Amino acid sequence: MKVAVIGSRGRMGAEVCRAVEAAEDLELVAAVDAGDDRSGVEAADVVVEFTVPDAAMGNIAWCIDHGLDVVVGTTGFDDARIAQVGRWLEGHTSRVLIASNFSIGAILMMDFARQAAPHFESVEIIEAHHPNKVDAPSGTAATTARKIATARSEAGLGAVPDATETDPHGARGAQIDGIHVHAIRQRGLFANQEVRFGNSGEALTLTCNSFDRGSYMPGVLTAVRAIKGLTGLTLGIESLLGIGG
């Protein structure tokens, strides 16, 4: 399978290039970044897009217009952007897979959080990353929050208890679908997340730590190899791994 990488000079893009070159069943046919000629990308069977939020949408639109399948690892996709990609795909044969995280551990953590959510009154998410990360909260934290919120709603749970009335400095963090999310940016970290559940007299904490970008490559290559068997827009790689409902 011929693979092209958009964002090849970025940290994640460069790691993807190395992983593709090391895989016996894949061939790296193009590695481009901002300002490069993209004509070589058209020779690919699948494109991997790892750039920045401001560039990702244009890259996806270009791939769809050229009939290319694309695996998107850039984070920062909200519902509006996802819906836009879905509209672009109408009438086209391209396939697009967008994942907020390709770490197997992180995907399992999100699914465990979904399963635990109906059983606990309180829940908060703390994500901690290196200070060069450009978006906050992380895409993984936002996805986790939405999964938790959906599971709580389906179980008939109300709002997470919180008596805070005054918070002029935003100490309680962001809220995503009613779930508090706290972002830390600290030198020496790579990618870490905790989901903290609580009931009266007990607590459950789910933790996932990624120590380098190599931890994402098995998930990325799984998506690359599987995308031809998908249709339209796919969110996440859970279904490819048999994780979740």
mmCIF file of C-alpha atoms in Angstrom:
data_model
loop_
_atom_site.group_PDB
_atom_site.id
_atom_site.type_symbol
_atom_site.label_atom_id
_atom_site.label_comp_id
_atom_site.label_asym_id
_atom_site.label_seq_id
_atom_site.Cartn_x
_atom_site.Cartn_y
_atom_site.Cartn_z
ATOM 1 C CA MET A 1 0.000 0.000 0.000
ATOM 2 C CA LYS A 2 1.361 3.396 -1.017
ATOM 3 C CA VAL A 3 1.247 6.032 1.734
ATOM 4 C CA ALA A 4 1.742 9.799 1.675
ATOM 5 C CA VAL A 5 2.223 11.939 4.773
ATOM 6 C CA ILE A 6 1.109 15.563 4.995
ATOM 7 C CA GLY A 7 2.885 17.296 7.867
ATOM 8 C CA SER A 8 6.032 15.235 7.437
ATOM 9 C CA ARG A 9 8.361 17.746 9.098
ATOM 10 C CA GLY A 10 6.285 17.908 12.262
ATOM 11 C CA ARG A 11 7.094 15.674 15.212
ATOM 12 C CA MET A 12 4.165 13.315 14.652
ATOM 13 C CA GLY A 13 4.453 13.394 10.870
ATOM 14 C CA ALA A 14 8.126 12.485 10.991
ATOM 15 C CA GLU A 15 7.338 9.566 13.310
ATOM 16 C CA VAL A 16 4.654 8.352 10.894
ATOM 17 C CA CYS A 17 7.158 8.499 8.021
ATOM 18 C CA ARG A 18 9.593 6.335 9.981
ATOM 19 C CA ALA A 19 6.851 3.850 10.898
ATOM 20 C CA VAL A 20 5.667 3.544 7.295
ATOM 21 C CA GLU A 21 9.222 3.046 6.025
ATOM 22 C CA ALA A 22 9.778 0.312 8.627
ATOM 23 C CA ALA A 23 6.588 -1.584 7.674
ATOM 24 C CA GLU A 24 7.134 -4.313 5.065
ATOM 25 C CA ASP A 25 3.647 -3.959 3.568
ATOM 26 C CA LEU A 26 3.706 -0.145 3.206
ATOM 27 C CA GLU A 27 5.607 2.220 0.921
ATOM 28 C CA LEU A 28 6.179 5.916 1.608
ATOM 29 C CA VAL A 29 5.627 7.636 -1.756
ATOM 30 C CA ALA A 30 5.381 11.278 -0.615
ATOM 31 C CA ALA A 31 6.280 13.299 2.465
ATOM 32 C CA VAL A 32 5.185 16.929 2.287
ATOM 33 C CA ASP A 33 4.688 19.863 4.591
ATOM 34 C CA ALA A 34 3.494 23.473 4.395
ATOM 35 C CA GLY A 35 4.615 25.151 1.173
ATOM 36 C CA ASP A 36 5.652 21.916 -0.572
ATOM 37 C CA ASP A 37 4.428 20.715 -3.964
ATOM 38 C CA ARG A 38 1.677 18.174 -3.226
ATOM 39 C CA SER A 39 1.555 16.549 -6.653
ATOM 40 C CA GLY A 40 3.428 13.476 -5.382
ATOM 41 C CA VAL A 41 0.661 12.846 -2.855
ATOM 42 C CA GLU A 42 -1.698 11.893 -5.694
ATOM 43 C CA ALA A 43 0.269 8.651 -6.203
ATOM 44 C CA ALA A 44 -0.746 7.399 -2.743
ATOM 45 C CA ASP A 45 -3.384 4.849 -1.843
ATOM 46 C CA VAL A 46 -3.920 6.594 1.492
ATOM 47 C CA VAL A 47 -2.797 9.893 2.995
ATOM 48 C CA VAL A 48 -1.918 10.419 6.664
ATOM 49 C CA GLU A 49 -2.577 14.003 7.784
ATOM 50 C CA PHE A 50 -0.787 15.221 10.921
ATOM 51 C CA THR A 51 -0.553 19.013 10.872
ATOM 52 C CA VAL A 52 -2.215 21.760 12.929
ATOM 53 C CA PRO A 53 -5.930 22.580 13.322
ATOM 54 C CA ASP A 54 -5.793 25.642 11.044
ATOM 55 C CA ALA A 55 -4.323 23.626 8.165
ATOM 56 C CA ALA A 56 -6.103 20.294 8.559
ATOM 57 C CA MET A 57 -9.439 21.239 6.994
ATOM 58 C CA GLY A 58 -7.828 22.516 3.817
ATOM 59 C CA ASN A 59 -5.711 19.383 3.544
ATOM 60 C CA ILE A 60 -8.742 17.132 3.989
ATOM 61 C CA ALA A 61 -10.719 19.054 1.355
ATOM 62 C CA TRP A 62 -7.779 18.748 -1.059
ATOM 63 C CA CYS A 63 -7.566 14.992 -0.516
ATOM 64 C CA ILE A 64 -11.303 14.527 -1.061
ATOM 65 C CA ASP A 65 -11.198 16.635 -4.234
ATOM 66 C CA HIS A 66 -8.396 14.401 -5.524
ATOM 67 C CA GLY A 67 -10.204 11.155 -4.666
ATOM 68 C CA LEU A 68 -7.769 10.202 -1.909
ATOM 69 C CA ASP A 69 -8.474 8.370 1.331
ATOM 70 C CA VAL A 70 -7.098 10.140 4.387
ATOM 71 C CA VAL A 71 -6.313 9.211 7.994
ATOM 72 C CA VAL A 72 -6.416 12.374 10.115
ATOM 73 C CA GLY A 73 -4.473 12.596 13.358
ATOM 74 C CA THR A 74 -4.634 16.374 13.766
ATOM 75 C CA THR A 75 -6.705 17.255 16.835
ATOM 76 C CA GLY A 76 -9.069 20.174 17.462
ATOM 77 C CA PHE A 77 -12.093 18.805 15.584
ATOM 78 C CA ASP A 78 -15.402 19.986 17.020
ATOM 79 C CA ASP A 79 -18.878 18.954 15.859
ATOM 80 C CA ALA A 80 -19.014 21.732 13.264
ATOM 81 C CA ARG A 81 -15.761 20.671 11.609
ATOM 82 C CA ILE A 82 -16.746 17.012 11.623
ATOM 83 C CA ALA A 83 -20.086 17.888 10.035
ATOM 84 C CA GLN A 84 -18.289 19.920 7.365
ATOM 85 C CA VAL A 85 -16.073 16.973 6.456
ATOM 86 C CA GLY A 86 -19.206 14.827 6.193
ATOM 87 C CA ARG A 87 -20.740 17.311 3.753
ATOM 88 C CA TRP A 88 -17.555 17.380 1.663
ATOM 89 C CA LEU A 89 -17.719 13.591 1.338
ATOM 90 C CA GLU A 90 -21.222 13.636 -0.140
ATOM 91 C CA GLY A 91 -21.008 12.485 -3.735
ATOM 92 C CA HIS A 92 -17.350 11.463 -3.392
ATOM 93 C CA THR A 93 -15.753 8.029 -3.076
ATOM 94 C CA SER A 94 -13.020 9.107 -0.650
ATOM 95 C CA ARG A 95 -12.907 7.742 2.863
ATOM 96 C CA VAL A 96 -11.870 9.865 5.852
ATOM 97 C CA LEU A 97 -10.962 8.568 9.295
ATOM 98 C CA ILE A 98 -10.535 11.173 12.062
ATOM 99 C CA ALA A 99 -9.197 10.014 15.430
ATOM 100 C CA SER A 100 -8.532 12.110 18.516
ATOM 101 C CA ASN A 101 -5.997 9.521 19.683
ATOM 102 C CA PHE A 102 -4.243 6.524 18.141
ATOM 103 C CA SER A 103 -2.836 5.177 21.429
ATOM 104 C CA ILE A 104 -4.321 1.762 22.233
ATOM 105 C CA GLY A 105 -4.059 2.550 25.949
ATOM 106 C CA ALA A 106 -5.861 5.861 25.547
ATOM 107 C CA ILE A 107 -8.636 4.258 23.514
ATOM 108 C CA LEU A 108 -9.123 1.585 26.167
ATOM 109 C CA MET A 109 -9.117 4.284 28.876
ATOM 110 C CA MET A 110 -11.875 6.183 27.068
ATOM 111 C CA ASP A 111 -13.978 3.048 26.762
ATOM 112 C CA PHE A 112 -13.407 2.118 30.419
ATOM 113 C CA ALA A 113 -14.490 5.665 31.341
ATOM 114 C CA ARG A 114 -17.656 5.254 29.285
ATOM 115 C CA GLN A 115 -18.434 2.019 31.105
ATOM 116 C CA ALA A 116 -17.761 3.506 34.544
ATOM 117 C CA ALA A 117 -19.640 6.760 33.990
ATOM 118 C CA PRO A 118 -23.172 5.571 34.916
ATOM 119 C CA HIS A 119 -21.960 4.213 38.260
ATOM 120 C CA PHE A 120 -20.415 7.353 39.788
ATOM 121 C CA GLU A 121 -21.893 10.631 40.969
ATOM 122 C CA SER A 122 -18.773 12.729 40.365
ATOM 123 C CA VAL A 123 -16.247 12.783 37.536
ATOM 124 C CA GLU A 124 -13.445 15.123 36.431
ATOM 125 C CA ILE A 125 -10.765 14.845 33.746
ATOM 126 C CA ILE A 126 -7.175 16.036 34.123
ATOM 127 C CA GLU A 127 -4.956 16.006 31.037
ATOM 128 C CA ALA A 128 -1.256 16.888 31.131
ATOM 129 C CA HIS A 129 0.918 17.425 28.052
ATOM 130 C CA HIS A 130 4.179 19.005 26.929
ATOM 131 C CA PRO A 131 4.111 22.821 26.578
ATOM 132 C CA ASN A 132 4.473 22.718 22.779
ATOM 133 C CA LYS A 133 0.947 21.347 22.340
ATOM 134 C CA VAL A 134 -1.094 24.014 20.565
ATOM 135 C CA ASP A 135 -4.652 23.048 21.574
ATOM 136 C CA ALA A 136 -6.329 22.711 24.956
ATOM 137 C CA PRO A 137 -8.035 20.714 26.175
ATOM 138 C CA SER A 138 -6.609 17.788 24.248
ATOM 139 C CA GLY A 139 -8.749 16.007 21.693
ATOM 140 C CA THR A 140 -8.585 12.886 23.844
ATOM 141 C CA ALA A 141 -9.914 14.750 26.880
ATOM 142 C CA ALA A 142 -12.734 16.303 24.862
ATOM 143 C CA THR A 143 -13.686 12.925 23.397
ATOM 144 C CA THR A 144 -13.563 11.302 26.830
ATOM 145 C CA ALA A 145 -15.802 14.013 28.269
ATOM 146 C CA ARG A 146 -18.384 13.532 25.524
ATOM 147 C CA LYS A 147 -18.402 9.763 25.981
ATOM 148 C CA ILE A 148 -18.876 10.176 29.734
ATOM 149 C CA ALA A 149 -21.629 12.762 29.294
ATOM 150 C CA THR A 150 -23.507 10.539 26.855
ATOM 151 C CA ALA A 151 -23.263 7.514 29.162
ATOM 152 C CA ARG A 152 -24.471 9.576 32.137
ATOM 153 C CA SER A 153 -27.393 10.953 30.154
ATOM 154 C CA GLU A 154 -28.427 7.511 28.938
ATOM 155 C CA ALA A 155 -28.339 6.301 32.564
ATOM 156 C CA GLY A 156 -30.586 9.166 33.674
ATOM 157 C CA LEU A 157 -27.960 10.872 35.815
ATOM 158 C CA GLY A 158 -28.206 14.588 36.459
ATOM 159 C CA ALA A 159 -25.469 17.180 36.599
ATOM 160 C CA VAL A 160 -22.200 16.417 38.370
ATOM 161 C CA PRO A 161 -22.468 17.889 41.894
ATOM 162 C CA ASP A 162 -20.651 21.201 42.257
ATOM 163 C CA ALA A 163 -21.560 23.965 44.697
ATOM 164 C CA THR A 164 -19.065 26.469 43.243
ATOM 165 C CA GLU A 165 -20.609 29.922 42.952
ATOM 166 C CA THR A 166 -17.504 32.099 42.515
ATOM 167 C CA ASP A 167 -14.637 31.263 40.176
ATOM 168 C CA PRO A 168 -13.217 34.496 38.735
ATOM 169 C CA HIS A 169 -9.986 32.843 37.573
ATOM 170 C CA GLY A 170 -11.463 29.729 35.981
ATOM 171 C CA ALA A 171 -9.996 27.367 38.550
ATOM 172 C CA ARG A 172 -12.732 24.810 37.886
ATOM 173 C CA GLY A 173 -11.462 24.373 34.332
ATOM 174 C CA ALA A 174 -13.357 24.010 31.082
ATOM 175 C CA GLN A 175 -16.730 22.292 30.755
ATOM 176 C CA ILE A 176 -17.469 19.918 27.894
ATOM 177 C CA ASP A 177 -21.055 18.672 27.921
ATOM 178 C CA GLY A 178 -21.126 19.386 31.660
ATOM 179 C CA ILE A 179 -17.908 17.496 32.460
ATOM 180 C CA HIS A 180 -15.043 19.522 33.960
ATOM 181 C CA VAL A 181 -11.733 19.202 32.125
ATOM 182 C CA HIS A 182 -8.427 20.568 33.441
ATOM 183 C CA ALA A 183 -5.386 21.021 31.169
ATOM 184 C CA ILE A 184 -1.759 21.091 32.368
ATOM 185 C CA ARG A 185 1.174 22.057 30.140
ATOM 186 C CA GLN A 186 4.495 21.111 31.705
ATOM 187 C CA ARG A 187 8.042 20.609 30.447
ATOM 188 C CA GLY A 188 9.136 16.987 30.729
ATOM 189 C CA LEU A 189 5.687 15.533 30.059
ATOM 190 C CA PHE A 190 4.477 13.986 26.824
ATOM 191 C CA ALA A 191 0.815 12.865 27.002
ATOM 192 C CA ASN A 192 -0.985 11.934 30.203
ATOM 193 C CA GLN A 193 -4.636 11.764 31.249
ATOM 194 C CA GLU A 194 -6.561 10.928 34.411
ATOM 195 C CA VAL A 195 -10.288 10.361 34.685
ATOM 196 C CA ARG A 196 -11.322 10.650 38.333
ATOM 197 C CA PHE A 197 -14.656 9.146 39.429
ATOM 198 C CA GLY A 198 -16.134 9.476 42.896
ATOM 199 C CA ASN A 199 -19.012 8.285 45.061
ATOM 200 C CA SER A 200 -19.530 8.721 48.748
ATOM 201 C CA GLY A 201 -16.750 6.713 50.398
ATOM 202 C CA GLU A 202 -14.971 5.538 47.244
ATOM 203 C CA ALA A 203 -13.004 6.718 44.221
ATOM 204 C CA LEU A 204 -11.875 5.228 40.933
ATOM 205 C CA THR A 205 -9.053 6.761 38.880
ATOM 206 C CA LEU A 206 -8.236 5.712 35.324
ATOM 207 C CA THR A 207 -4.778 6.779 34.153
ATOM 208 C CA CYS A 208 -3.054 6.530 30.783
ATOM 209 C CA ASN A 209 0.513 7.711 30.144
ATOM 210 C CA SER A 210 2.194 7.884 26.758
ATOM 211 C CA PHE A 211 5.950 8.423 26.935
ATOM 212 C CA ASP A 212 6.802 8.989 23.265
ATOM 213 C CA ARG A 213 5.211 9.286 19.828
ATOM 214 C CA GLY A 214 5.995 5.684 18.992
ATOM 215 C CA SER A 215 3.049 4.698 21.185
ATOM 216 C CA TYR A 216 0.670 6.038 18.514
ATOM 217 C CA MET A 217 2.128 4.205 15.547
ATOM 218 C CA PRO A 218 0.375 0.814 15.924
ATOM 219 C CA GLY A 219 -2.959 2.636 15.887
ATOM 220 C CA VAL A 220 -1.992 4.846 12.932
ATOM 221 C CA LEU A 221 -0.854 1.874 10.855
ATOM 222 C CA THR A 222 -4.003 -0.051 11.790
ATOM 223 C CA ALA A 223 -6.071 2.820 10.375
ATOM 224 C CA VAL A 224 -3.936 3.020 7.224
ATOM 225 C CA ARG A 225 -4.332 -0.688 6.527
ATOM 226 C CA ALA A 226 -8.082 -0.724 7.285
ATOM 227 C CA ILE A 227 -9.345 2.444 5.589
ATOM 228 C CA LYS A 228 -10.098 0.785 2.235
ATOM 229 C CA GLY A 229 -12.686 -1.355 4.014
ATOM 230 C CA LEU A 230 -14.521 1.664 5.429
ATOM 231 C CA THR A 231 -17.051 4.021 3.868
ATOM 232 C CA GLY A 232 -17.472 7.769 4.136
ATOM 233 C CA LEU A 233 -16.482 9.308 7.472
ATOM 234 C CA THR A 234 -15.238 7.245 10.419
ATOM 235 C CA LEU A 235 -14.546 8.725 13.848
ATOM 236 C CA GLY A 236 -11.915 6.941 15.946
ATOM 237 C CA ILE A 237 -10.292 3.544 15.527
ATOM 238 C CA GLU A 238 -12.295 1.759 18.223
ATOM 239 C CA SER A 239 -14.305 -0.232 15.678
ATOM 240 C CA LEU A 240 -11.091 -1.358 13.973
ATOM 241 C CA LEU A 241 -9.820 -2.753 17.271
ATOM 242 C CA GLY A 242 -13.094 -4.299 18.446
ATOM 243 C CA ILE A 243 -13.299 -1.880 21.386
ATOM 244 C CA GLY A 244 -16.588 -0.441 22.602
ATOM 245 C CA GLY A 245 -20.188 -1.049 21.724
#
